[in-house]
């Protein structure tokens, strides 16, 4: 591990969380999602700084291209993936002009994500999981690092299940509590985020970090704990795919590596409460079990 990795992450967290009240967990999860190359779903009412989290996260990457869109039930693929190319159509090719749209973004925020129609969801599935986008007859690699998505709730629809599963981390966001509400009223209008360039990461550094984290040990007590949680979720009827368990194990390795440790600790497994459970009630039950 580079000797300055923890200091860089600490500097990022301090900068990204400035003037945000009761959002420490959300900021940490957003940064961890970027380090791991995973996606974060923020669930909660409007006006709880969900979009602000994503706008701040882009400052964690050097030269990050950022994309943001609010979806409605009338949204069309052009809003996310770009308009059709007239020049390509004249040459009998069905291609989009993706410059400035999601296929060329590093960090993206999609609000009201579950209002997307099937045409948008199908394209997003490939983009989120494989980091690829089908543009006409070509399948293109994208620079996407992470997507933060937001919704008031997850619809009970089987068609949404596969898409919902693409978000490894899910966080329930609540309004600021009564104890710190006066601080919210006193916040300045200008909440500029000042991140030192030395703290930012580029794509190559993220790849190197993930490669190094793959060597972090998952010791027997941690494996036993995760195995016990898996058995418990089966008893409770909480569905968790094998793919999700593998991704969560890698997430724990990255969290341990970020703290300069060569092995995952049982305390790292507190993160599992954000990755196991399709509903807020299930995630709360996992946290209680832990």
CSV table of C-alpha atoms in Angstrom, one decimal, residues 194 202 235:
chain,number,residue,atom,x,y,z
A,194,UNK,CA,-12.0,22.3,-1.8
A,202,UNK,CA,-7.0,8.9,-11.4
A,235,UNK,CA,-33.6,-18.8,7.0
